[in-house]
Structures are given as structure tokens and as C-alpha cells.
């Protein structure tokens, strides 16, 4: 068996796809260009000429109104959390809890005001912090680095404060530490990633907040609370814990106001909102609708608040705070000042003049940024820039004329007030249109790279299809189709590297990899085309249709058209945003349709009936084979599994009538103790049932008879893993209030039990890797011997006879066999479990992986995993029965319908385990299963969250070789039904022919080729789906829903492809490891 060539070829094909994905992603998800320029007090953005007086000390660009400022960020403070409705008699847990804000706004209307704080998507914390400090828009790809923060190099509010000698003190979310290193006068960072921890960050802030405020050793104080956000992630907003957190924030604000001085500005803001499930990251109304509360003990506003709170974009906070504190506005800001905060205590004309002054400064700053950005990026539309230039020029000219008239005192107050209001409106129009232009151009595309990546992926799909048809027909396949392309690619990579060295340019590894991949693809197709003439190519890929009838040709064509038609329909629908949104319902429908089409094709081919006489044919039901009823039962059970899996769905905000499944929430969220206990018992029972089913299957095929470490682990380790998972679910589902003095012990148990599962599963996988043989060998070569009991001596009890009787029966069989062989006693070794040794290893590996993945999900999703295993079992049996009925003469080839249905099931259970291809649906809680404190690195939480998200991809990819092995495992029962009355010698010969998976060892070259073909078919289907997503994202990159639907779908499909391809290689590697062990076992057997 050629093991390494198969793995190398599949790894090379995966590299081709990875290069295409990377190249396309570099052209599609480019970040916005960040200008290195920064603002300074020496910039020509000076106050208007009519302000003859110089700026007061500590001011820059505009007179300083406040010497200190406190920014309190309550993470995920949705607007509904801050708004107070006294008419509501029975508020929800998150309503009317911040009553102190309402008290300030009503008792001091000119000192306090509540705003709707509109966040720009993506609504992840890091992107919102960037927006709140730079005044610019984050890019889509930045959301991927939300938990791997990088220092902000762009000009920002904190840099301006430090540059102008202000002392900035921070306490709270440690995300700020990575974004602003060495920018704080004093800092108190607390770990932020553990979303299950509601109190560590908040309690740490409260410990330092009031002493720091009272010390006076600060100019700007930032406190970033996380308890509300973490409570939303853990329990959702509609939970009593949310009431406690909001009440805590209310009391904190009440105490904080008492410690503030008259020269201090208080800002209470939410960086984003949250959905009804407590998630965020997207652009739904509840995610972008945060709250902003402004307060000062000195009068801020010239008039009372409006009836409905005003909505302001979050970027507007940056220029407002900068000018209020007397520092320059950051260079790249595109926000608009909140002019009402600059009204002061004067009359209407004086207030309008102050507002016009800050608008003029703000407009000149934005105009300078747009001019600089357009010179560097050159991606802003020229016609829109021209219109903005005209708006700005006309407003500045009118501003100069108006100031000249003000200096000459030629305007009466009513006319001046009208002119001032009109000019302020023109500046507002310019600033808002400038922000709109930047919003539309926030993503820059590189069309050449996108086309190159798409071409690489398409060529890789074609290569998979050609190689899968070519592998069995060429004797020198690996030399011509692997070695030569690798040499071509390596040569191109070396030449590009040398060229970069000689030109002294930076080495772009992505471009080098892409060119190497393209060269190796070209080498493959060149050698394939050159070594195989046209006639051979056609003959190798198609049957000789000229010698068969039209009906047979049509049947052969339909055998490929049905599954490929389903695949092409799925890929074509990727171009519809409605399909992507509703894919959770469409994927199960396509799977059920493919299975039903398979049954219909078997019936149309006449494979479900037996040739009988005319009388029997009159009775339609009597002409059907008996096997058809078993097949129909399997199909019915599959459809039931597909239907039941729909109860574990997650909702998208594009479907407002959808309600997320109750099974997605953890048991700790249930308030009904009886329901919680019933669900817990059901989950544990199903987990135990899965272990019982796996052990029964292994025992049935004789794979639990030996005393090897792996078999002992299956016997005793599996129940122990179930016990640890059950204990973890028990302690994790208990409420914090009910624990009392056991709180510390439970916190230890919440960490210890998952680590026990991790350890046991790792031990099981290591045992599987070291010795995957689950075969019990019994030497029966001795023809004579006494029949003895387990004890010494003759049988003396009924227990002894129970042991003797099977031995007597066995001796009778051996005697009968000896007589049939002519009296000679053959030397034989009875090997139990050898016929299913490959499948047994895969089943054990899948069970261990299933334990790990179920641990990373909420308790009730174990029901979905049980359906996953049951549906996979049904698909394998349907595939086996369909092949038996079709009479397939090539047992080493897996048909296309089996591969496509297997991948459709993987897609179906991606949604049926509570996932969606959107960022708010990611289960971040998985990163802390077994971890009480924060992680030291981002690698481990990324692995845990990735395993949770792509659990179905992992299981189906590792189990993919079962599509090849399962028909051999089920060989015996399918053969026994054809047994007829035969001579004893013939019957014995037939029994000996049931070799099951050992038939694969009769043709090791065919075995390795079959694994290669199966892997290539799997990668072809995966690659075709990926190609559809890539083309949809490229063609529809200016579509309204590109960043909401198509871009996230592309990212999830790409990551799913990477995970699936790696796991496919691992599954095939495991089969080859078992084959090595079987070869070694036979070698040792021959030496006996």
C-alpha cells in the first residue's frame, strides 16, 4: 500500500486550495489605509479671526471648557437599558434599572442628557474602542482580530491627550492595554476574555475608582466595565442576573457623581448593544443601538432636552471631547461635533457663534483628512469628492463673508441668528456627506488578486476531478502527477525568492505561495495532457457508450447527473442572499431530496425488483426484493433525523419571526428546577446510550475481545469519560446563589472535570495512535488437547459445565472440518475483529472526538450530537444497501452521491448544533470550558472556539473513510441472504469468503488508490462549494448585503474548508496507521 504518496498528494491539493483562499482574501478583505499623520496645536486650524483674544492656557484649536473628564464605558449598554419609563408597571429584568440617570436628566435638564449612541458595524469591542478613540470607521477584517488586539498606530484621542501633557488613568478591560501600550499615566487592567466571569473586572474597577477620583492625580479617567456584556453572553438580557449588574452600575454612578468636581465632564457610554440572546458583532438594530449619557455639574446645554432622545454616531464623540478638553481633533476623524455641548450660558446669538466656531474647525479638519486620504488611497469616488469640495468651499466663503459683517456690526440680531443657523446647517451637511462617502468606501478591493484567487480555487477543483478519474488508470500516476508538479512549483518559488533578494524587495510569502501553486497546477495539467492522448483521456473518464443502448447510456448519465445537479443547485444558490440566510432549512431539504432521488433511480433502473414470471409480475408488490423494505426503513429513519435536527436552530436577525431554539441555552439558564433535572437526566442517559451503542457495535464484530490497552480503555475509559462529563454538567448547571459555602469547591470542579475529559480523551487517542489494533488472535493449530474447566480437574458443577459445553461444540466443528479436509488438520489462527479493524479504529476516534465536542457545547445540544451520529449511521447503511442493490462491480470506488450526501449532512449539522455563518452566533463560551481565569495566549481559545463552531465538519471529515470501509464491514449479512442449500464443503468455503475489510488487503494498490480517490472527491465537493462562495463575494462585492451576508459566509466557508481538509487528512492517516499495524501483525503471525 502506497501510504506516503497518497498523503503527500492530498496535502499538496490542500495547499493549492489554501493558496487560492489566501490570495482571494488578501484582495477582498483589505484594511483601510491608516495615515501616519497626526494633528498638532501648530496646525493652521486656528480660531476664527473675530476671536481676537488668545486661547486660554491649556487650550488648543478651541477654548477649553473642562479640565477633567471621566469616561465610563459600560460594555454592551443597549439604549433600552439606560432609558427609564416610569409608566411601565412590570418592567423586564433590564428595564428601568438605571434610575439615577433618569433622575439627573429630569432634575437638571441643562446639565444632563441621554442620547442614542449609534455604533458602526462590526459591533465587536475592539472595533468600537477604535471608533471611540480615532473617530474613524473600522474595517470588516478587523473583527477577526477582536481577541488579538494590535496597537493603534493611527492618530487618536489618547495620543493627543498624552501629547498635550494630560494624565490619562485607565481601569478595566485589558483590551486597551494592547491598543494603547504605554499611553496611560496609571492603569489597572483586568482579564476580559472570560465571558462567564461577571464580577472580576467590575469589582476591580470599583476597588480603585473612588480613591483615584479623590486623589486628583488625573486629567482623564477611563473605566471600562464588562459585567453587563458578560451577563448577556452567559444568561441573555432577560435574566435576573442582568438586573443585579445594572443595579450595581446604577449605584456606582450615584456614588461617582458625588465625588466629581464642577470642572469635570462625565460621559457614560455603551460601546455597542446586544441581541435578545446577549450576542453582538453584527449590524442589527439592537446591536448598534447603544446609550450615551452626558453630565456636568456646570450647565452644558442652552435649552432643555427634546422629547425623543437624539441619535448621534459614536464617531461624533471624538471631536466633541477633544475640543471640550482643548486638544486637537485626531487627524483621521470623520465625526461631527455635538454642537449643543458648546452653547454655554450666553444668548442665542452667542451660542450660535460658538457652535459655528467648532463646526468650522471640525470641517477644516475633515477636509484636510479627505484631501490627504484621496492622494494616498485614490479609492474615494472623484465625483463625490468634487461635490464635497464644492460644499466645503461655498460654506467657507459664506463663513468669511459672515464674519466680516459681524466685525462691521452690519447685521441685526434676528438676521444674524438666521444666517448663523443656515451656515451651521451647511457645515453639518458637508460633515455628514463626507462621513457617508467614507462609509461607502471603507472596503478597498484588489480585483487582480481576487480573480487570481478565484482562478486558483477553480483550477484546484478541476485538478481534483481529473486526478480522481486518473488515479486508477495510470501506472506512473504519482511520478507524473505529483513529483513533476512539485518540482515546477518549487522552481518557481526559488526563482521568485532569488528575484526578491536581488531587487532588495520584501518577500511576500503569500504571492510566492500563490505563484508556486499556479506553477505546480500548470505542471500537473501539462504532464496529464502530454502523457495521455485525447482518445485515452476520453476513454479513461467515460464508458464506451457506443456499445451500449440509449437506456443504459441515460442511466449512466443520470447516475452522475442527480448528485451533481444537487451540488450545482446548492452552489448556484450561494449567489442569493435569501438562500444564504435560509440555508439552515435548505441544506436538510437538499439532503433528503438526494436520498429520495437515489431510491427513485434504483427503482427506475429496475434494481428494486427481481425477474419473475408473468403471473408474479401481475402482483406488483410481490416482484420487489425483500431488501427494499430495509432500505425504505433506513430512508424513513434518516428523514426523521433530518426533521428532528431542525429543533436545534439558531436565528438570524434577517428573519424577525424566527425564535432561537430553547436547546441552545445552558441548563443554568432554566429557572424551573424540575425541568432542569429532567433535561439533565435525559442528556446523561443519551450520552450513556451512545457509549452503549458503540461498545455493542464493537462487541458484535469482535473488536472487544482482546486485552490490549486500547480495548481496555474502550471498556472502562468510555464510561469514565461519560461520568466526568455528567459531573461537569451537574456543577455547571447549578446557579451561583444555590451553592453557598460550596462555591470554591464548585469552581475547582468546573475546571477539574473538563480537564479530566481532555486528559482521558488524549490518552485514548494516543493509545489509538500507538496500537490501533483491536484484534484478538486465538491459535487453533493444535489438534489434540483435553477439555478442561476454568478450574483444575474434571467438571464438578453446573458452572463448570457452562464452560465445557462450548468447548465440546467447538471440537465437533473442528472434527467436521478435519473430515471435510480429508482428515488433515489445518494449522489456523482465529482472529476476532480482523474483518472490521479499520472501521473500529475510526469509530473509536469519532466517539472520543464526539465526547470532546459535546463538552464544548451546552448540555442540551448533546441531543443534536446523538442525531448526528444516528444520521451518519443511516447514511452509511443506505449507501451500503444501495450499492448492493445496484450490483456495483467496483467495490473500491465510492460513488459521488455518497460523498455529496455526507457533506450535505455536515452542512446540515453545522446549523443543527446552534451555529450560523455570522459573528454574533459564535459560541465564545467554549473558550472557557475547563478554564476559570483568562488565557495567557490566544491560540488555545481560538482552537476551542473553532472546534465548537466546526464540530460537524470535524466529525464528518474524520469519518469520511467509512464511506469506503462500511460496505466491506456489512458484507457478511448481505451475503447470507443468498445462502441456499449446499454441500458442507461449499458452505464452509462460502463462510471463509466473508473476509470483510480484509478484502482491502488483497489489493493494497487498489486500497491506496481508493483512499486517494475518496479524498479527492471530498475535496472536490468542498472546493466547489467554496468556489461558489468566493465567486458570490467577488461578483456581489458592491451588493447591499455583502458585509452582512456574503462576506461572513465566505469567511466561515473558508475556515470550514481548512478544518475539513485537515481532518480529512487525519482520518485517512488513521486508516493508514491501522494498515501499518495490520501488516506488522501478519508479519509477527508468520514468525510463530
Short mmCIF file of N, CA and C in Angstrom, two decimals, residues 246-385:
data_model
loop_
_atom_site.label_atom_id
_atom_site.label_comp_id
_atom_site.label_asym_id
_atom_site.label_seq_id
_atom_site.Cartn_x
_atom_site.Cartn_y
_atom_site.Cartn_z
N UNK A 246 -27.06 45.68 36.36
CA UNK A 246 -27.49 47.05 36.07
C UNK A 246 -27.72 47.84 37.36
N UNK A 247 -28.23 47.17 38.36
CA UNK A 247 -28.39 47.84 39.65
C UNK A 247 -27.04 48.22 40.24
N UNK A 248 -26.06 47.35 40.09
CA UNK A 248 -24.71 47.67 40.54
C UNK A 248 -24.16 48.89 39.81
N UNK A 249 -24.37 48.96 38.49
CA UNK A 249 -23.92 50.12 37.71
C UNK A 249 -24.66 51.39 38.14
N UNK A 250 -25.91 51.27 38.47
CA UNK A 250 -26.68 52.44 38.91
C UNK A 250 -26.12 53.01 40.21
N UNK A 251 -25.81 52.13 41.16
CA UNK A 251 -25.25 52.59 42.43
C UNK A 251 -23.83 53.14 42.23
N UNK A 252 -23.09 52.55 41.30
CA UNK A 252 -21.75 53.07 41.02
C UNK A 252 -21.83 54.50 40.50
N UNK A 253 -22.74 54.77 39.58
CA UNK A 253 -22.87 56.12 39.03
C UNK A 253 -23.35 57.11 40.09
N UNK A 254 -24.24 56.67 40.96
CA UNK A 254 -24.72 57.55 42.02
C UNK A 254 -23.56 57.98 42.93
N UNK A 255 -22.71 57.04 43.29
CA UNK A 255 -21.58 57.37 44.14
C UNK A 255 -20.53 58.19 43.39
N UNK A 256 -20.33 57.88 42.10
CA UNK A 256 -19.31 58.58 41.33
C UNK A 256 -19.63 60.06 41.20
N UNK A 257 -20.88 60.39 40.94
CA UNK A 257 -21.27 61.79 40.78
C UNK A 257 -20.98 62.59 42.04
N UNK A 258 -21.12 61.97 43.18
CA UNK A 258 -20.83 62.67 44.45
C UNK A 258 -19.36 63.03 44.58
N UNK A 259 -18.48 62.28 43.90
CA UNK A 259 -17.04 62.53 44.01
C UNK A 259 -16.51 63.49 42.94
N UNK A 260 -17.35 63.91 41.98
CA UNK A 260 -16.89 64.73 40.87
C UNK A 260 -16.90 66.20 41.24
N UNK A 261 -15.97 66.96 40.62
CA UNK A 261 -15.92 68.39 40.82
C UNK A 261 -16.71 69.14 39.75
N UNK A 262 -16.78 70.45 39.89
CA UNK A 262 -17.55 71.27 38.95
C UNK A 262 -16.88 71.38 37.59
N UNK A 263 -15.58 71.13 37.52
CA UNK A 263 -14.85 71.26 36.26
C UNK A 263 -14.69 69.93 35.55
N UNK A 264 -15.51 68.96 35.89
CA UNK A 264 -15.37 67.60 35.35
C UNK A 264 -16.57 67.26 34.48
N UNK A 265 -16.28 66.69 33.32
CA UNK A 265 -17.32 66.20 32.41
C UNK A 265 -17.45 64.69 32.58
N UNK A 266 -18.68 64.22 32.79
CA UNK A 266 -18.95 62.79 32.94
C UNK A 266 -19.64 62.26 31.68
N UNK A 267 -19.07 61.21 31.11
CA UNK A 267 -19.63 60.56 29.94
C UNK A 267 -19.85 59.08 30.27
N UNK A 268 -21.08 58.62 30.16
CA UNK A 268 -21.42 57.21 30.37
C UNK A 268 -21.87 56.65 29.02
N UNK A 269 -21.14 55.68 28.50
CA UNK A 269 -21.40 55.22 27.13
C UNK A 269 -21.37 53.70 27.07
N UNK A 270 -22.14 53.18 26.14
CA UNK A 270 -22.05 51.77 25.76
C UNK A 270 -21.35 51.67 24.42
N UNK A 271 -20.43 50.74 24.31
CA UNK A 271 -19.70 50.62 23.04
C UNK A 271 -20.54 49.96 21.96
N UNK A 272 -21.53 49.19 22.36
CA UNK A 272 -22.46 48.54 21.42
C UNK A 272 -23.64 48.03 22.22
N UNK A 273 -24.63 47.46 21.55
CA UNK A 273 -25.77 46.86 22.23
C UNK A 273 -25.63 45.35 22.29
N UNK A 274 -26.76 44.67 22.34
CA UNK A 274 -26.76 43.21 22.31
C UNK A 274 -28.11 42.72 21.80
N UNK A 275 -28.09 41.52 21.25
CA UNK A 275 -29.32 40.91 20.77
C UNK A 275 -30.11 40.33 21.94
N UNK A 276 -31.25 39.72 21.63
CA UNK A 276 -32.06 39.11 22.67
C UNK A 276 -31.38 37.89 23.28
N UNK A 277 -30.39 37.35 22.58
CA UNK A 277 -29.63 36.23 23.14
C UNK A 277 -28.35 36.68 23.82
N UNK A 278 -28.10 37.99 23.86
CA UNK A 278 -26.91 38.50 24.53
C UNK A 278 -25.68 38.58 23.66
N UNK A 279 -25.82 38.38 22.35
CA UNK A 279 -24.66 38.38 21.45
C UNK A 279 -24.53 39.74 20.78
N UNK A 280 -23.40 39.92 20.11
CA UNK A 280 -23.17 41.14 19.32
C UNK A 280 -22.05 40.87 18.35
N UNK A 281 -21.85 41.79 17.43
CA UNK A 281 -20.85 41.65 16.38
C UNK A 281 -21.39 42.01 15.01
N UNK A 282 -22.71 41.95 14.86
CA UNK A 282 -23.33 42.26 13.58
C UNK A 282 -23.84 43.69 13.51
N UNK A 283 -24.88 43.89 12.70
CA UNK A 283 -25.39 45.24 12.49
C UNK A 283 -26.89 45.32 12.67
N UNK A 284 -27.45 44.45 13.49
CA UNK A 284 -28.88 44.54 13.77
C UNK A 284 -29.16 45.77 14.62
N UNK A 285 -30.40 46.17 14.68
CA UNK A 285 -30.77 47.39 15.37
C UNK A 285 -30.39 47.35 16.85
N UNK A 286 -30.61 46.22 17.47
CA UNK A 286 -30.31 46.12 18.90
C UNK A 286 -28.82 46.04 19.18
N UNK A 287 -28.03 45.67 18.19
CA UNK A 287 -26.58 45.61 18.37
C UNK A 287 -25.92 46.99 18.19
N UNK A 288 -26.44 47.80 17.30
CA UNK A 288 -25.82 49.11 17.02
C UNK A 288 -26.43 50.23 17.85
N UNK A 289 -27.50 49.96 18.58
CA UNK A 289 -28.22 50.99 19.32
C UNK A 289 -27.75 50.99 20.77
N UNK A 290 -26.69 51.72 21.06
CA UNK A 290 -26.16 51.82 22.42
C UNK A 290 -26.67 53.11 23.07
N UNK A 291 -26.19 53.39 24.27
CA UNK A 291 -26.62 54.57 25.01
C UNK A 291 -25.42 55.46 25.32
N UNK A 292 -25.66 56.78 25.36
CA UNK A 292 -24.67 57.78 25.77
C UNK A 292 -25.35 58.76 26.71
N UNK A 293 -24.75 58.97 27.88
CA UNK A 293 -25.28 59.91 28.86
C UNK A 293 -24.18 60.92 29.18
N UNK A 294 -24.52 62.21 29.07
CA UNK A 294 -23.57 63.30 29.30
C UNK A 294 -24.05 64.10 30.51
N UNK A 295 -23.10 64.42 31.42
CA UNK A 295 -23.47 65.15 32.64
C UNK A 295 -22.31 66.02 33.10
N UNK A 296 -22.64 67.18 33.64
CA UNK A 296 -21.67 68.06 34.29
C UNK A 296 -22.39 68.87 35.35
N UNK A 297 -21.67 69.19 36.42
CA UNK A 297 -22.28 69.99 37.48
C UNK A 297 -22.41 71.46 37.08
N UNK A 298 -21.73 71.84 35.98
CA UNK A 298 -21.97 73.16 35.39
C UNK A 298 -22.89 72.99 34.18
N UNK A 299 -23.60 74.04 33.84
CA UNK A 299 -24.59 73.94 32.76
C UNK A 299 -23.91 73.62 31.43
N UNK A 300 -24.47 72.65 30.71
CA UNK A 300 -23.94 72.23 29.42
C UNK A 300 -24.77 72.72 28.27
N UNK A 301 -26.07 72.73 28.43
CA UNK A 301 -26.98 72.95 27.31
C UNK A 301 -27.72 74.27 27.49
N UNK A 302 -28.00 74.89 26.36
CA UNK A 302 -28.72 76.15 26.38
C UNK A 302 -30.21 75.98 26.52
N UNK A 303 -30.72 74.80 26.24
CA UNK A 303 -32.16 74.55 26.32
C UNK A 303 -32.37 73.15 26.87
N UNK A 304 -33.63 72.85 27.15
CA UNK A 304 -33.97 71.54 27.68
C UNK A 304 -33.85 70.44 26.63
N UNK A 305 -33.98 69.20 27.05
CA UNK A 305 -33.82 68.07 26.12
C UNK A 305 -35.02 67.94 25.20
N UNK A 306 -34.86 67.36 24.03
CA UNK A 306 -36.00 67.10 23.15
C UNK A 306 -36.88 65.97 23.72
N UNK A 307 -38.08 65.84 23.15
CA UNK A 307 -38.99 64.80 23.64
C UNK A 307 -38.41 63.41 23.40
N UNK A 308 -37.81 63.20 22.25
CA UNK A 308 -37.21 61.91 21.91
C UNK A 308 -35.71 62.08 21.87
N UNK A 309 -34.97 61.21 22.56
CA UNK A 309 -33.50 61.35 22.57
C UNK A 309 -32.92 61.36 21.16
N UNK A 310 -31.96 62.24 20.97
CA UNK A 310 -31.31 62.38 19.67
C UNK A 310 -30.35 61.21 19.43
N UNK A 311 -30.25 60.78 18.19
CA UNK A 311 -29.31 59.72 17.81
C UNK A 311 -28.05 60.35 17.25
N UNK A 312 -26.91 59.98 17.81
CA UNK A 312 -25.62 60.50 17.35
C UNK A 312 -24.70 59.32 17.04
N UNK A 313 -23.95 59.38 15.95
CA UNK A 313 -22.96 58.33 15.68
C UNK A 313 -21.85 58.34 16.72
N UNK A 314 -21.29 57.17 16.99
CA UNK A 314 -20.24 57.09 18.01
C UNK A 314 -19.01 57.89 17.66
N UNK A 315 -18.71 58.00 16.36
CA UNK A 315 -17.51 58.75 15.98
C UNK A 315 -17.64 60.23 16.33
N UNK A 316 -18.86 60.72 16.58
CA UNK A 316 -19.04 62.13 16.94
C UNK A 316 -18.47 62.45 18.32
N UNK A 317 -18.25 61.42 19.13
CA UNK A 317 -17.74 61.68 20.47
C UNK A 317 -16.30 62.19 20.44
N UNK A 318 -15.51 61.76 19.46
CA UNK A 318 -14.09 62.09 19.42
C UNK A 318 -13.86 63.58 19.23
N UNK A 319 -14.39 64.22 18.17
CA UNK A 319 -14.14 65.67 18.05
C UNK A 319 -14.77 66.47 19.17
N UNK A 320 -15.88 66.00 19.69
CA UNK A 320 -16.55 66.73 20.78
C UNK A 320 -15.69 66.76 22.04
N UNK A 321 -15.21 65.59 22.47
CA UNK A 321 -14.39 65.52 23.69
C UNK A 321 -13.06 66.25 23.48
N UNK A 322 -12.48 66.11 22.27
CA UNK A 322 -11.21 66.77 22.02
C UNK A 322 -11.31 68.29 22.18
N UNK A 323 -12.33 68.90 21.59
CA UNK A 323 -12.46 70.35 21.67
C UNK A 323 -12.92 70.80 23.04
N UNK A 324 -13.73 69.99 23.75
CA UNK A 324 -14.14 70.35 25.10
C UNK A 324 -12.94 70.35 26.06
N UNK A 325 -11.99 69.46 25.83
CA UNK A 325 -10.80 69.39 26.69
C UNK A 325 -9.66 70.25 26.17
N UNK A 326 -9.86 70.91 25.00
CA UNK A 326 -8.85 71.82 24.48
C UNK A 326 -7.66 71.14 23.85
N UNK A 327 -7.85 69.97 23.19
CA UNK A 327 -6.77 69.30 22.47
C UNK A 327 -7.17 69.18 21.02
N UNK A 328 -6.21 68.99 20.11
CA UNK A 328 -6.55 68.88 18.68
C UNK A 328 -7.41 67.64 18.40
N UNK A 329 -8.23 67.76 17.37
CA UNK A 329 -9.01 66.61 16.91
C UNK A 329 -8.07 65.65 16.19
N UNK A 330 -8.16 64.32 16.45
CA UNK A 330 -7.30 63.37 15.74
C UNK A 330 -7.39 63.54 14.23
N UNK A 331 -6.28 63.29 13.56
CA UNK A 331 -6.14 63.62 12.14
C UNK A 331 -7.17 62.90 11.27
N UNK A 332 -7.46 61.62 11.54
CA UNK A 332 -8.32 60.82 10.67
C UNK A 332 -9.77 60.82 11.09
N UNK A 333 -10.14 61.71 11.97
CA UNK A 333 -11.53 61.76 12.43
C UNK A 333 -12.47 62.16 11.30
N UNK A 334 -13.61 61.47 11.22
CA UNK A 334 -14.67 61.86 10.29
C UNK A 334 -15.97 62.13 11.03
N UNK A 335 -15.88 62.24 12.37
CA UNK A 335 -17.07 62.51 13.16
C UNK A 335 -17.43 63.99 13.17
N UNK A 336 -18.63 64.26 13.61
CA UNK A 336 -19.18 65.63 13.67
C UNK A 336 -19.35 66.04 15.12
N UNK A 337 -18.93 67.25 15.45
CA UNK A 337 -19.03 67.71 16.84
C UNK A 337 -20.50 67.76 17.27
N UNK A 338 -20.71 67.48 18.55
CA UNK A 338 -22.05 67.62 19.15
C UNK A 338 -22.17 69.07 19.60
N UNK A 339 -22.69 69.89 18.71
CA UNK A 339 -22.59 71.35 18.88
C UNK A 339 -23.34 71.85 20.09
N UNK A 340 -24.40 71.15 20.54
CA UNK A 340 -25.18 71.66 21.66
C UNK A 340 -24.37 71.70 22.95
N UNK A 341 -23.26 70.94 23.02
CA UNK A 341 -22.41 70.97 24.21
C UNK A 341 -21.53 72.21 24.26
N UNK A 342 -21.56 73.02 23.21
CA UNK A 342 -20.73 74.24 23.16
C UNK A 342 -21.59 75.50 23.23
N UNK A 343 -22.82 75.39 23.68
CA UNK A 343 -23.73 76.54 23.69
C UNK A 343 -23.36 77.54 24.77
N UNK A 344 -23.01 77.05 25.96
CA UNK A 344 -22.65 77.96 27.05
C UNK A 344 -23.88 78.58 27.68
N UNK A 345 -23.63 79.64 28.46
CA UNK A 345 -24.72 80.30 29.20
C UNK A 345 -25.19 81.59 28.53
N UNK A 346 -24.65 81.96 27.35
CA UNK A 346 -24.99 83.22 26.73
C UNK A 346 -26.34 83.17 26.01
N UNK A 347 -26.60 84.24 25.21
CA UNK A 347 -27.84 84.30 24.46
C UNK A 347 -27.75 83.41 23.24
N UNK A 348 -28.83 83.44 22.41
CA UNK A 348 -28.89 82.55 21.25
C UNK A 348 -27.81 82.87 20.24
N UNK A 349 -27.53 84.16 19.99
CA UNK A 349 -26.51 84.53 19.01
C UNK A 349 -25.13 84.10 19.48
N UNK A 350 -24.84 84.33 20.74
CA UNK A 350 -23.54 83.92 21.27
C UNK A 350 -23.37 82.41 21.19
N UNK A 351 -24.43 81.66 21.50
CA UNK A 351 -24.35 80.20 21.41
C UNK A 351 -24.14 79.76 19.97
N UNK A 352 -24.83 80.43 19.02
CA UNK A 352 -24.69 80.07 17.62
C UNK A 352 -23.27 80.37 17.13
N UNK A 353 -22.69 81.49 17.58
CA UNK A 353 -21.32 81.81 17.17
C UNK A 353 -20.32 80.77 17.70
N UNK A 354 -20.51 80.32 18.92
CA UNK A 354 -19.61 79.29 19.46
C UNK A 354 -19.77 77.97 18.70
N UNK A 355 -20.99 77.63 18.39
CA UNK A 355 -21.22 76.40 17.63
C UNK A 355 -20.62 76.51 16.23
N UNK A 356 -20.77 77.69 15.60
CA UNK A 356 -20.20 77.86 14.28
C UNK A 356 -18.68 77.75 14.32
N UNK A 357 -18.07 78.23 15.40
CA UNK A 357 -16.62 78.15 15.52
C UNK A 357 -16.14 76.70 15.53
N UNK A 358 -16.78 75.87 16.34
CA UNK A 358 -16.33 74.47 16.41
C UNK A 358 -16.68 73.73 15.13
N UNK A 359 -17.79 74.06 14.48
CA UNK A 359 -18.12 73.43 13.19
C UNK A 359 -17.09 73.78 12.12
N UNK A 360 -16.66 75.04 12.14
CA UNK A 360 -15.66 75.46 11.16
C UNK A 360 -14.35 74.69 11.36
N UNK A 361 -13.92 74.55 12.61
CA UNK A 361 -12.69 73.79 12.90
C UNK A 361 -12.86 72.33 12.49
N UNK A 362 -14.00 71.75 12.83
CA UNK A 362 -14.29 70.35 12.51
C UNK A 362 -14.29 70.13 10.99
N UNK A 363 -14.93 71.05 10.24
CA UNK A 363 -15.00 70.89 8.79
C UNK A 363 -13.62 71.01 8.15
N UNK A 364 -12.79 71.95 8.63
CA UNK A 364 -11.45 72.08 8.07
C UNK A 364 -10.61 70.83 8.36
N UNK A 365 -10.79 70.26 9.55
CA UNK A 365 -10.05 69.04 9.89
C UNK A 365 -10.47 67.86 8.99
N UNK A 366 -11.77 67.69 8.78
CA UNK A 366 -12.25 66.60 7.93
C UNK A 366 -11.82 66.83 6.48
N UNK A 367 -11.88 68.04 6.01
CA UNK A 367 -11.46 68.36 4.65
C UNK A 367 -9.98 68.05 4.46
N UNK A 368 -9.16 68.39 5.46
CA UNK A 368 -7.74 68.07 5.36
C UNK A 368 -7.52 66.56 5.28
N UNK A 369 -8.27 65.78 6.08
CA UNK A 369 -8.12 64.32 6.06
C UNK A 369 -8.54 63.76 4.71
N UNK A 370 -9.68 64.20 4.17
CA UNK A 370 -10.14 63.68 2.88
C UNK A 370 -9.14 64.00 1.78
N UNK A 371 -8.56 65.18 1.81
CA UNK A 371 -7.57 65.54 0.80
C UNK A 371 -6.34 64.63 0.90
N UNK A 372 -5.83 64.43 2.10
CA UNK A 372 -4.66 63.56 2.28
C UNK A 372 -4.97 62.11 1.93
N UNK A 373 -6.16 61.63 2.34
CA UNK A 373 -6.51 60.24 2.09
C UNK A 373 -6.70 59.99 0.59
N UNK A 374 -7.30 60.94 -0.12
CA UNK A 374 -7.53 60.75 -1.55
C UNK A 374 -6.22 60.71 -2.33
N UNK A 375 -5.20 61.39 -1.84
CA UNK A 375 -3.90 61.34 -2.51
C UNK A 375 -3.20 60.00 -2.30
N UNK A 376 -3.41 59.37 -1.17
CA UNK A 376 -2.73 58.11 -0.84
C UNK A 376 -3.51 56.91 -1.36
N UNK A 377 -4.80 56.88 -1.08
CA UNK A 377 -5.60 55.69 -1.40
C UNK A 377 -6.19 55.76 -2.80
N UNK A 378 -6.63 56.91 -3.19
CA UNK A 378 -7.22 57.11 -4.52
C UNK A 378 -8.38 56.15 -4.78
N UNK A 379 -9.17 55.87 -3.73
CA UNK A 379 -10.31 54.99 -3.92
C UNK A 379 -11.63 55.68 -3.61
N UNK A 380 -11.57 56.95 -3.19
CA UNK A 380 -12.80 57.70 -2.98
C UNK A 380 -13.31 58.18 -4.34
N UNK A 381 -14.61 58.04 -4.62
CA UNK A 381 -15.15 58.44 -5.93
C UNK A 381 -14.84 59.91 -6.24
N UNK A 382 -14.33 60.16 -7.42
CA UNK A 382 -13.89 61.50 -7.78
C UNK A 382 -15.06 62.48 -7.83
N UNK A 383 -16.22 62.02 -8.37
CA UNK A 383 -17.35 62.94 -8.46
C UNK A 383 -17.89 63.32 -7.09
N UNK A 384 -17.84 62.38 -6.14
CA UNK A 384 -18.31 62.72 -4.80
C UNK A 384 -17.31 63.62 -4.08
N UNK A 385 -16.03 63.41 -4.33
CA UNK A 385 -15.04 64.32 -3.76
C UNK A 385 -15.21 65.73 -4.30
#
